[in-house]
Each structure stands twice: as C-alpha cells, then as structure tokens.
C-alpha cells in the first residue's frame, strides 16, 4: 500500500517512467503484498526498495513533499531519501503483454 501511494503521487506529479528495484511499471503492472515479499510484475522483492522516476525533478519532489502528503505520512516509519540524478535509465518492461479482449483499431474505423 505504501509503495502504491508513492507511485500514485509520482504519476500525479507527471512522472513519465517509474521503476521499483529496476522493475519497470506499466499500466498493467501489479504491486501486491505476498507474505514477506512484495510482488511487482509477478516478481518478488523485499526491502530496501529503490523507486526511480523520470520527469521534472522540481515537480516530482514537490509532489512527494506536500504538507500532509506521502512523505509526511511515511517518514515516521521509513527512512526515505530523495536523490536527483542527471542521468537515469529505467529499464524496459521485461514481461509479455497479452491482450484477451483489446484489439487494435484500424485507422479511420
């Protein structure tokens, strides 16, 4: 739930790409509790979590640091550090996209 709060705030602040522990998040990514681990895109991870986001650094940081926001609510429980990087690479999604119901639409239809 805490990871989802951070990811949602980054998305709301205009993040163009996000990863957790080098696991690229996409629209169909899941983040769910699985006992001692957190499953992200069906892969298991445990602490520490490194969240990376590409976007305007001022806006992303301001979104996370809003008074009463996600950092305020989580910092009593977690050691949270925000770092800015000049160059950041977020890996591509490693899974396979499978659609059962969605179909591509041809131009003009």
XYZ file of C-alpha atoms in Angstrom:
109
model
C 0.000 0.000 0.000
C 2.844 2.393 0.817
C 4.584 1.728 -2.496
C 1.290 2.383 -4.295
C 0.945 5.731 -2.506
C 4.395 6.802 -3.706
C 3.816 5.557 -7.271
C 0.419 7.286 -7.422
C 1.934 10.566 -6.244
C 4.720 10.320 -8.817
C 2.155 9.649 -11.549
C 0.032 12.576 -10.362
C 3.149 14.753 -10.451
C 3.827 13.924 -14.094
C 6.328 11.060 -13.958
C 6.913 9.720 -17.463
C 8.563 6.445 -16.377
C 8.743 4.702 -12.987
C 10.547 1.632 -11.693
C 10.842 -0.115 -8.353
C 14.092 -2.051 -7.837
C 14.671 -1.819 -11.620
C 11.255 -3.342 -12.350
C 9.566 -1.061 -14.899
C 5.987 -0.164 -14.073
C 3.435 -0.001 -16.868
C -0.355 0.416 -16.936
C -0.941 -3.289 -16.242
C 1.700 -3.660 -13.507
C 0.604 -5.024 -10.170
C 2.106 -4.269 -6.791
C 0.833 -6.643 -4.160
C 1.767 -7.980 -0.774
C 2.874 -11.633 -0.800
C 3.842 -12.507 2.759
C 7.411 -11.348 3.412
C 7.735 -10.038 -0.142
C 6.125 -7.560 -2.483
C 5.254 -8.868 -5.937
C 5.803 -6.422 -8.768
C 5.000 -7.693 -12.264
C 4.892 -11.224 -10.736
C 8.495 -10.900 -9.449
C 9.197 -10.928 -5.693
C 11.117 -8.151 -3.935
C 11.912 -7.254 -0.352
C 13.310 -4.201 1.371
C 15.039 -1.955 0.644
C 13.022 -0.515 -2.239
C 14.574 1.878 -4.719
C 11.980 3.840 -6.644
C 13.154 5.721 -9.732
C 11.122 8.184 -11.780
C 11.778 10.279 -14.864
C 10.078 13.652 -15.015
C 10.521 17.265 -13.986
C 12.594 16.932 -10.788
C 11.123 20.036 -9.127
C 7.544 18.874 -9.702
C 8.176 15.258 -8.707
C 9.904 16.237 -5.474
C 7.288 18.881 -4.637
C 4.525 16.308 -5.131
C 6.186 13.874 -2.763
C 6.891 16.570 -0.154
C 3.429 18.163 0.009
C 2.426 19.038 3.568
C 0.444 16.076 4.851
C 1.375 14.113 1.726
C 3.011 10.787 1.149
C 6.465 11.614 2.570
C 4.940 13.235 5.663
C 2.796 10.180 6.329
C 5.504 7.577 5.666
C 8.670 9.197 7.058
C 7.920 8.288 10.704
C 8.047 4.610 9.672
C 10.626 4.523 6.875
C 13.977 6.073 6.083
C 13.119 7.927 2.862
C 15.797 9.659 0.820
C 15.135 11.630 -2.348
C 18.056 11.837 -4.762
C 18.244 13.702 -8.046
C 20.228 12.162 -10.869
C 21.409 13.944 -14.016
C 21.181 10.706 -15.983
C 18.745 7.990 -15.068
C 17.974 4.836 -17.004
C 14.769 2.978 -16.295
C 14.830 -0.479 -17.854
C 12.197 -1.586 -20.333
C 9.328 -3.783 -19.248
C 10.549 -7.392 -19.168
C 7.182 -9.138 -19.351
C 5.000 -10.090 -22.274
C 1.886 -8.074 -22.994
C -1.062 -10.358 -23.642
C -4.448 -8.988 -24.574
C -7.539 -11.172 -24.438
C -10.189 -8.543 -25.116
C -8.474 -5.454 -26.515
C -7.898 -5.350 -30.256
C -6.061 -2.785 -32.374
C -8.307 -0.430 -34.312
C -7.513 0.278 -37.945
C -7.120 3.930 -38.887
C -10.459 5.575 -39.665
C -12.698 2.899 -38.096
